[in-house]
PDB file of C-alpha atoms in Angstrom:
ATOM      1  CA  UNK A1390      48.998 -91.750  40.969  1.00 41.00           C
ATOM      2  CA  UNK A1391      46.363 -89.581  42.927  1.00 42.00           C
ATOM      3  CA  UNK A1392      45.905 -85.902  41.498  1.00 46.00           C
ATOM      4  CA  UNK A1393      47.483 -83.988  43.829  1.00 44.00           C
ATOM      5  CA  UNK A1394      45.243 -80.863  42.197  1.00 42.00           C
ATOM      6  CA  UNK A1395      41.948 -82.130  44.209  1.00 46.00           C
ATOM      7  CA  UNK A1396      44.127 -82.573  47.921  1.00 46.00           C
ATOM      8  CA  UNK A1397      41.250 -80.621  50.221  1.00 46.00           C
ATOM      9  CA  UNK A1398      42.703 -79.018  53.087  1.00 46.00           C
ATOM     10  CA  UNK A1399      41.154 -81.747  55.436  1.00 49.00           C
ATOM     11  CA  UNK A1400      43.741 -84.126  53.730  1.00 54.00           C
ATOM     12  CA  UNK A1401      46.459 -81.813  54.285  1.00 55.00           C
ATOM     13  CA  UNK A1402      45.432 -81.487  57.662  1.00 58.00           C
ATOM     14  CA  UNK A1403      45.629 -85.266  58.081  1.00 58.00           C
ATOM     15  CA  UNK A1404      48.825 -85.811  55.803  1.00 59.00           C
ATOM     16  CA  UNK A1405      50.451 -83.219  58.490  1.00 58.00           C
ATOM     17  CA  UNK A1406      49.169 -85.500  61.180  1.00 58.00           C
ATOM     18  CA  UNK A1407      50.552 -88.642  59.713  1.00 56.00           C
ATOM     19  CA  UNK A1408      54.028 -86.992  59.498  1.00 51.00           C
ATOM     20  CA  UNK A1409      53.992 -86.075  63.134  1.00 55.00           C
ATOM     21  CA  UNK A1410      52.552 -89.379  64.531  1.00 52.00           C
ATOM     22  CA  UNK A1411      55.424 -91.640  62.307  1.00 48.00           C
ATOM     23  CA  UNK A1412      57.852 -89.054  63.306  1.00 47.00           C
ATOM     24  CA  UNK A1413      56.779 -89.893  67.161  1.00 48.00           C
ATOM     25  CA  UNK A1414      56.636 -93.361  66.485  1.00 40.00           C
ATOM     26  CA  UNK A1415      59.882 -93.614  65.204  1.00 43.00           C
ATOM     27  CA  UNK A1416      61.450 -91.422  67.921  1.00 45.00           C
ATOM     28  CA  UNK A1417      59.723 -93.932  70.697  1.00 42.00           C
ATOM     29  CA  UNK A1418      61.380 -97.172  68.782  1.00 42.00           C
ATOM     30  CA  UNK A1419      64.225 -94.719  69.102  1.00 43.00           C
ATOM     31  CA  UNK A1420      64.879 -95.389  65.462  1.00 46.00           C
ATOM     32  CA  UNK A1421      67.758 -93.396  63.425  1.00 43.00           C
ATOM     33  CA  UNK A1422      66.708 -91.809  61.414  1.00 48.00           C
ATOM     34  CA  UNK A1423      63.481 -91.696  61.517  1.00 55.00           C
ATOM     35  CA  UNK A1424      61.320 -92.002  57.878  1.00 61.00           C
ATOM     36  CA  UNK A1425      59.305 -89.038  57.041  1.00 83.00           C
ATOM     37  CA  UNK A1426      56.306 -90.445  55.957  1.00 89.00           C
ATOM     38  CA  UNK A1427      55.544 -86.782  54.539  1.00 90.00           C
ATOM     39  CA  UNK A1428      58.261 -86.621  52.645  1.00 92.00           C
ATOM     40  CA  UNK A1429      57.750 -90.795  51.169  1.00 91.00           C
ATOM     41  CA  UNK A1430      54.306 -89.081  49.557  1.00 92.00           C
ATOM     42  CA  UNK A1431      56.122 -86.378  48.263  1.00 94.00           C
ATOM     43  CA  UNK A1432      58.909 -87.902  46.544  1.00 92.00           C
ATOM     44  CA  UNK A1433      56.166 -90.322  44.901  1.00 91.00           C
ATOM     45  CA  UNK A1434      54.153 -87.398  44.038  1.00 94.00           C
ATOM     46  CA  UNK A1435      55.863 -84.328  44.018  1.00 94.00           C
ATOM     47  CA  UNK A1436      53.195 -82.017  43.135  1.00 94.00           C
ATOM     48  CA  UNK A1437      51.710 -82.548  46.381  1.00 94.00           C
ATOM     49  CA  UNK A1438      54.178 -79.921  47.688  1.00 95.00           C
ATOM     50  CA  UNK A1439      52.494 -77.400  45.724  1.00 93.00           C
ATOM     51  CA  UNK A1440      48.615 -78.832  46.081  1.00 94.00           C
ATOM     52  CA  UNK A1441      49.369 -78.008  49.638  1.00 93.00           C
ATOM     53  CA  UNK A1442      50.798 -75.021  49.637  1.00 93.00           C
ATOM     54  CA  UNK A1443      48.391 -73.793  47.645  1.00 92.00           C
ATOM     55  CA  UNK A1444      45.328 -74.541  50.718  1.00 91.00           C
ATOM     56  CA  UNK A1445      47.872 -73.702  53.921  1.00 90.00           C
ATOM     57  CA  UNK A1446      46.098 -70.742  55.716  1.00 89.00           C
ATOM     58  CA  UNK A1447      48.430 -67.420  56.049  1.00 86.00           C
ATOM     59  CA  UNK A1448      48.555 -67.824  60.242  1.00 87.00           C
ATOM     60  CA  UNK A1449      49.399 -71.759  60.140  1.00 88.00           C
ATOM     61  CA  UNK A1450      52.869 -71.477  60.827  1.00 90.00           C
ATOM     62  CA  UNK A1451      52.832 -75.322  62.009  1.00 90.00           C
ATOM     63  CA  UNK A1452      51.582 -76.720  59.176  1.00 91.00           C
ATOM     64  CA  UNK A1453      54.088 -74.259  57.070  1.00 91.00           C
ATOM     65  CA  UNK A1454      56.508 -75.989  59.048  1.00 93.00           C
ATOM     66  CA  UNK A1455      55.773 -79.061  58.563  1.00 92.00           C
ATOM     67  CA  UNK A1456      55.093 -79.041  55.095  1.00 94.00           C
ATOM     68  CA  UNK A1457      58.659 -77.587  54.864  1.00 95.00           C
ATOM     69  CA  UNK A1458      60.717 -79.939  56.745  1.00 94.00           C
ATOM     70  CA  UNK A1459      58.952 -82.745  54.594  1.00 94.00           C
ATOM     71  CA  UNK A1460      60.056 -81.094  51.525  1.00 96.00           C
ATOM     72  CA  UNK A1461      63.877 -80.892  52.716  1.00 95.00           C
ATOM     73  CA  UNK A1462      64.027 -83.870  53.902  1.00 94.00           C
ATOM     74  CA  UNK A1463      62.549 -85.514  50.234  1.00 94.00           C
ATOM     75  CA  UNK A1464      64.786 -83.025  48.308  1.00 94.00           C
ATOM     76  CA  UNK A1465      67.666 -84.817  50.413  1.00 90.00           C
ATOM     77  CA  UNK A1466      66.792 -88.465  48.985  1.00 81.00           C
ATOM     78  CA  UNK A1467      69.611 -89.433  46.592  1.00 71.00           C
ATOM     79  CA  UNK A1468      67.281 -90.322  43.782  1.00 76.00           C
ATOM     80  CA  UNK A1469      65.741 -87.073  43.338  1.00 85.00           C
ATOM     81  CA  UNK A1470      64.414 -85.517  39.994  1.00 93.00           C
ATOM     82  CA  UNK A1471      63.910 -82.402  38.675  1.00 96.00           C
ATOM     83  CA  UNK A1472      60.064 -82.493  38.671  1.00 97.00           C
ATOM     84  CA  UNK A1473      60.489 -82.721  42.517  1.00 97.00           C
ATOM     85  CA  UNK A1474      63.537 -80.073  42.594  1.00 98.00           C
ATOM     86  CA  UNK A1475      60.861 -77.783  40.892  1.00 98.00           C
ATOM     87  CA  UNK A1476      58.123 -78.016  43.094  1.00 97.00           C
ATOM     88  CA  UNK A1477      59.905 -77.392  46.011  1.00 98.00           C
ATOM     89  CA  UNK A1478      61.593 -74.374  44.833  1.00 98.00           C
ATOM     90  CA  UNK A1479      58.185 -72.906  43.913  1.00 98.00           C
ATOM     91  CA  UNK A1480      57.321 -73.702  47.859  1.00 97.00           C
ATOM     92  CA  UNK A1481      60.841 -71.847  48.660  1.00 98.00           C
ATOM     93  CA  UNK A1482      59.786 -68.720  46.876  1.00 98.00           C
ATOM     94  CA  UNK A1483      56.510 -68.608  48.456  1.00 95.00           C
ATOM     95  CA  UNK A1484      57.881 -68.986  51.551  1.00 94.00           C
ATOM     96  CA  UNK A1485      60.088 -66.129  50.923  1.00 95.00           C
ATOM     97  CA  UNK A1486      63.088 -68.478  50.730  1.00 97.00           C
ATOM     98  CA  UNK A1487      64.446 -67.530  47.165  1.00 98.00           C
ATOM     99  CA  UNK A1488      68.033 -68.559  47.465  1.00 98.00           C
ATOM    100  CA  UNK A1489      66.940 -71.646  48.280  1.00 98.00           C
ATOM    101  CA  UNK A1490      65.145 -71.576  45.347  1.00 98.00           C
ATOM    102  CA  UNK A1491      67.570 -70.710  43.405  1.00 98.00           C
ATOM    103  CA  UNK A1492      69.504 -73.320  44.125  1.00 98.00           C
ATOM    104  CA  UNK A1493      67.069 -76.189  43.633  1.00 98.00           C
ATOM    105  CA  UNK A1494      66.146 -74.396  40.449  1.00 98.00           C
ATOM    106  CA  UNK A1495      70.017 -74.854  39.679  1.00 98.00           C
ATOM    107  CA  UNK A1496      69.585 -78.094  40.672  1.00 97.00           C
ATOM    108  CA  UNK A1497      67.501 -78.926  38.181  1.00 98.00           C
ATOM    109  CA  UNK A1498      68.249 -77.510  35.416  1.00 98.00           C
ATOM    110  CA  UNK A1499      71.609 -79.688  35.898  1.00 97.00           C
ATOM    111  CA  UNK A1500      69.380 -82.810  35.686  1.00 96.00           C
ATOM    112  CA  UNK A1501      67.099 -81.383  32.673  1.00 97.00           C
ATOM    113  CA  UNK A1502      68.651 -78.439  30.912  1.00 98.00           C
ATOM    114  CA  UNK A1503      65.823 -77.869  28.949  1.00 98.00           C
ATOM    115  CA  UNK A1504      62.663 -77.844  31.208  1.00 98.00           C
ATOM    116  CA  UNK A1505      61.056 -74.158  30.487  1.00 98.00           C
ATOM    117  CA  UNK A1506      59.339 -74.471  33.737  1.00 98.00           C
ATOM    118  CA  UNK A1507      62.558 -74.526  35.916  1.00 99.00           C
ATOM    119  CA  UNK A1508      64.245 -72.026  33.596  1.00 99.00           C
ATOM    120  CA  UNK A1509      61.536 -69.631  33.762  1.00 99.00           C
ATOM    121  CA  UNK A1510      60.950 -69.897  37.687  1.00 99.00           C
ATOM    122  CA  UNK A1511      65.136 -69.282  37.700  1.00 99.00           C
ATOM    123  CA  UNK A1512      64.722 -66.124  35.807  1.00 99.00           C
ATOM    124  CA  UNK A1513      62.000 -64.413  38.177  1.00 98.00           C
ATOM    125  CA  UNK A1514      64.008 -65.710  41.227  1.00 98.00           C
ATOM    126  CA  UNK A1515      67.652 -64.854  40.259  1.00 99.00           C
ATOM    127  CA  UNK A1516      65.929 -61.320  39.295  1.00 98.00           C
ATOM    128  CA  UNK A1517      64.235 -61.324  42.685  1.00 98.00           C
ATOM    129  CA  UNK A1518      67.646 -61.961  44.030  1.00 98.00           C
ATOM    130  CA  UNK A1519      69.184 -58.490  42.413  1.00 98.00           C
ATOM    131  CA  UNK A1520      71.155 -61.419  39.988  1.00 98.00           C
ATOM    132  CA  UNK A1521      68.991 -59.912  36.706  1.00 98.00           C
ATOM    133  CA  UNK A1522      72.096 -60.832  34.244  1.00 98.00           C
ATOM    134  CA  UNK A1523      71.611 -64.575  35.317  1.00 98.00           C
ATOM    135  CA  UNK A1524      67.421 -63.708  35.458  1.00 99.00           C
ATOM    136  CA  UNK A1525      67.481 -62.486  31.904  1.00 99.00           C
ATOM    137  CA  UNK A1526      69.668 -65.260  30.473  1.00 99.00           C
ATOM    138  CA  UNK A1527      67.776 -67.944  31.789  1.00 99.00           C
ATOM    139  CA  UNK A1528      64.342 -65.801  30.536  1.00 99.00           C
ATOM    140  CA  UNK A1529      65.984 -65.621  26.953  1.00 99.00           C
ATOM    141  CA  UNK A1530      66.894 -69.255  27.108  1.00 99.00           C
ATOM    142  CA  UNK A1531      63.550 -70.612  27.875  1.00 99.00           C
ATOM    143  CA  UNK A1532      62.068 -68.300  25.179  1.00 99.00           C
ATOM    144  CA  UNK A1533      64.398 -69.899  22.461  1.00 99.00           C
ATOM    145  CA  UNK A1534      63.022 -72.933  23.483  1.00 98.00           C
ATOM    146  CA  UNK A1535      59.674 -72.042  22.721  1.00 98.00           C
ATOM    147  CA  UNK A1536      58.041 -70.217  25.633  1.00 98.00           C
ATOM    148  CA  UNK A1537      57.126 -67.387  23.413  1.00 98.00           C
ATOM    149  CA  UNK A1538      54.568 -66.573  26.344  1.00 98.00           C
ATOM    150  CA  UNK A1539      53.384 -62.710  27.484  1.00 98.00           C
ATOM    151  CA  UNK A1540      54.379 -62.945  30.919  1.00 98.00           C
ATOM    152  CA  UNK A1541      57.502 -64.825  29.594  1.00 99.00           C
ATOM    153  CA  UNK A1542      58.942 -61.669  28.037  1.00 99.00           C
ATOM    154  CA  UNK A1543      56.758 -59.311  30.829  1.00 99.00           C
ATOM    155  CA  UNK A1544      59.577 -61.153  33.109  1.00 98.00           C
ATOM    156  CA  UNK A1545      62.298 -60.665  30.723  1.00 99.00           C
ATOM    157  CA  UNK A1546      61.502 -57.229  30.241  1.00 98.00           C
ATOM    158  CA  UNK A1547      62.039 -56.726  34.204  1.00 98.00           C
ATOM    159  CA  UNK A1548      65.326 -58.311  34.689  1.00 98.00           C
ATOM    160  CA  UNK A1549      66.780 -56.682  31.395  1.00 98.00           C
ATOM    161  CA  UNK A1550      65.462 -53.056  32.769  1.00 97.00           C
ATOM    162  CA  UNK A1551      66.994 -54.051  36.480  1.00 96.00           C
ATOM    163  CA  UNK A1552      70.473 -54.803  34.954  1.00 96.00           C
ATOM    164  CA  UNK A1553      70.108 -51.047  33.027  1.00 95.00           C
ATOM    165  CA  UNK A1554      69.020 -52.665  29.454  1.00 96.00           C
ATOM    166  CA  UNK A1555      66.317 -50.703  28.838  1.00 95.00           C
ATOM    167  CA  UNK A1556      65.991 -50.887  25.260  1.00 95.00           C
ATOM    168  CA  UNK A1557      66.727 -54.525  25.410  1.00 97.00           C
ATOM    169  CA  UNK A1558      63.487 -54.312  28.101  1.00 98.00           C
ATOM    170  CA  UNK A1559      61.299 -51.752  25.881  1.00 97.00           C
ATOM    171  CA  UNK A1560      61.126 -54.666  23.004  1.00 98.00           C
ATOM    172  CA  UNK A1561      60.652 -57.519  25.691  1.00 98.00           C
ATOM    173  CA  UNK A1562      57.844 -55.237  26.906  1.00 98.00           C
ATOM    174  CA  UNK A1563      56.510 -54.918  23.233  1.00 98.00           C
ATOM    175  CA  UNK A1564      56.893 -58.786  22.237  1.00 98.00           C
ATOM    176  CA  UNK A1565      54.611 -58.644  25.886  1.00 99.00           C
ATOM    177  CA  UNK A1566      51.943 -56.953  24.049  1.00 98.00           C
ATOM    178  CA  UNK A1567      52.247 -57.896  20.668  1.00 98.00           C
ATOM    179  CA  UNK A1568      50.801 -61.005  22.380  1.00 98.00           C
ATOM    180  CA  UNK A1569      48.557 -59.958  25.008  1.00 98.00           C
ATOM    181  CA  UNK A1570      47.230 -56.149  24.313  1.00 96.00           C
ATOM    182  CA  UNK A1571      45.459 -56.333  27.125  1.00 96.00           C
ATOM    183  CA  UNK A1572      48.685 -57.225  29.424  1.00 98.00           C
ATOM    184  CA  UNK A1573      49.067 -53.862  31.420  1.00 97.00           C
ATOM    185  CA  UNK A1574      51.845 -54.606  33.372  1.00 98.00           C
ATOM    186  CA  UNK A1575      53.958 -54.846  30.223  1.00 98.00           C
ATOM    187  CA  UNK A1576      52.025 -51.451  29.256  1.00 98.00           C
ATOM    188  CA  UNK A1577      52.722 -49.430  32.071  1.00 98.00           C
ATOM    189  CA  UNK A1578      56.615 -50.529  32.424  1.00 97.00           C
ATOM    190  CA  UNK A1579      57.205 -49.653  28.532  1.00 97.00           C
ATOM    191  CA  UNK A1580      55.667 -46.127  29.279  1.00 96.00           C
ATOM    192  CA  UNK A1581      57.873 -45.274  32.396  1.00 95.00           C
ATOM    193  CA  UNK A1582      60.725 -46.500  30.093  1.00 95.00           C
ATOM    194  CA  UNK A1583      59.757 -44.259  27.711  1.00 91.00           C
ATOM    195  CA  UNK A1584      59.254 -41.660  29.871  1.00 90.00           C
ATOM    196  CA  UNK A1585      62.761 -42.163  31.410  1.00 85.00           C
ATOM    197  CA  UNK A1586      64.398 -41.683  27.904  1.00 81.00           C
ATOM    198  CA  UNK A1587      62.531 -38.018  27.925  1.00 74.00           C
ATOM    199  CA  UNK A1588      60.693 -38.751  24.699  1.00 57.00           C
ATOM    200  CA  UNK A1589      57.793 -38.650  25.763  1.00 50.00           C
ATOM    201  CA  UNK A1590      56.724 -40.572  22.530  1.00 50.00           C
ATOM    202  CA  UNK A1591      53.292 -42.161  23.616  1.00 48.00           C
ATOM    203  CA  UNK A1592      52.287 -43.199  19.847  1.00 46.00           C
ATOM    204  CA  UNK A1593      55.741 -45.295  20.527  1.00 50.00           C
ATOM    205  CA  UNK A1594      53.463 -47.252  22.840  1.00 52.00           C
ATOM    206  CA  UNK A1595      51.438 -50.229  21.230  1.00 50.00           C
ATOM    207  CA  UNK A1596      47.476 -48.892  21.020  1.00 44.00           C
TER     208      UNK A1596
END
């Protein structure tokens, strides 16, 4: 399998090509439905979806396009899997498509309950999606699983202070930096939670 991780944008230039010339070819043999040669590649490698992402420029809205009819119309094969399910929802988010996410993120975690990559994505999206109960649940799931990570619990922290759990968030915050002292993010949202509470307790705050 090719490493999707070296795709130059030249070769996601000319993957985008070959999708539009089959997709031409096909419509002239007035074939139904026509086979998304874009979307072949991506079910055999689905991290392609997010090696080109990763080099579309902001202002190509025709490659964006492109790139995202190929991913729907993979995700629609019968024999998908969660690795691909995954991908694509990362591609969703960044396209500013988070319920779509969501649901491929659902998606897979049907298929693998257990991958900490899907339930972590899930958390920061059903957050995202003012859904922080199901955000923080998935967040505390993927930690008991082992992703004892800083930006694991930074993102915990944030859905359990948007559903009003600020407590709950303060120690998320602190498990943030217990780990990763130098992880401001964590820093600065256990001192506005502190100042909320009107203790104004900075030694509270890790040094």
């Amino acid at each position: 399998m090719a490493d999707a991780s070296r795709q130059t944008p030249g070769s996601v230039r000319t993957l985008v090509r070959t999708r539009q010339r089959g997709l031409r070819f096909a419509g002239a043999a007035h074939a139904a439905p026509a086979i998304d040669p874009l979307a072949l590649r991506i079910v055999a490698e689905p991290e392609l979806i997010t090696a080109m992402a990763e080099t579309l420029r902001p202002d190509d809205a025709a490659a964006a396009g492109q790139l995202w009819a190929a991913v729907q119309a993979a995700v629609s094969e019968r024999s998908v899997q969660p690795e691909l399910l995954l991908h694509a929802a990362r591609f969703a988010r960044r396209s500013g498509r988070q319920q779509q996410a969501a649901t491929w993120l659902q998606d897979a975690l049907a298929l693998s309950p257990r991958d900490l990559d899907a339930l972590i994505l899930y958390g920061q999206v059903a957050t995202e999606l003012s859904r922080p109960q199901e955000g923080a649940a998935a967040l505390e799931r993927a930690i008991a699983l082992g992703a004892d990570y800083p930006d694991v619990h930074l993102r915990l922290g944030d859905a359990l202070r948007a559903e009003g759990r600020r407590r709950a968030a303060a120690q998320a915050y602190r498990r943030a930096l217990q780990l990763n002292e130098r992880l401001t993010a964590a820093r600065e949202a256990l001192r506005a939670i502190v100042e909320e509470e009107g203790k104004g307790a900075t030694h509270e705050l890790p040094a």
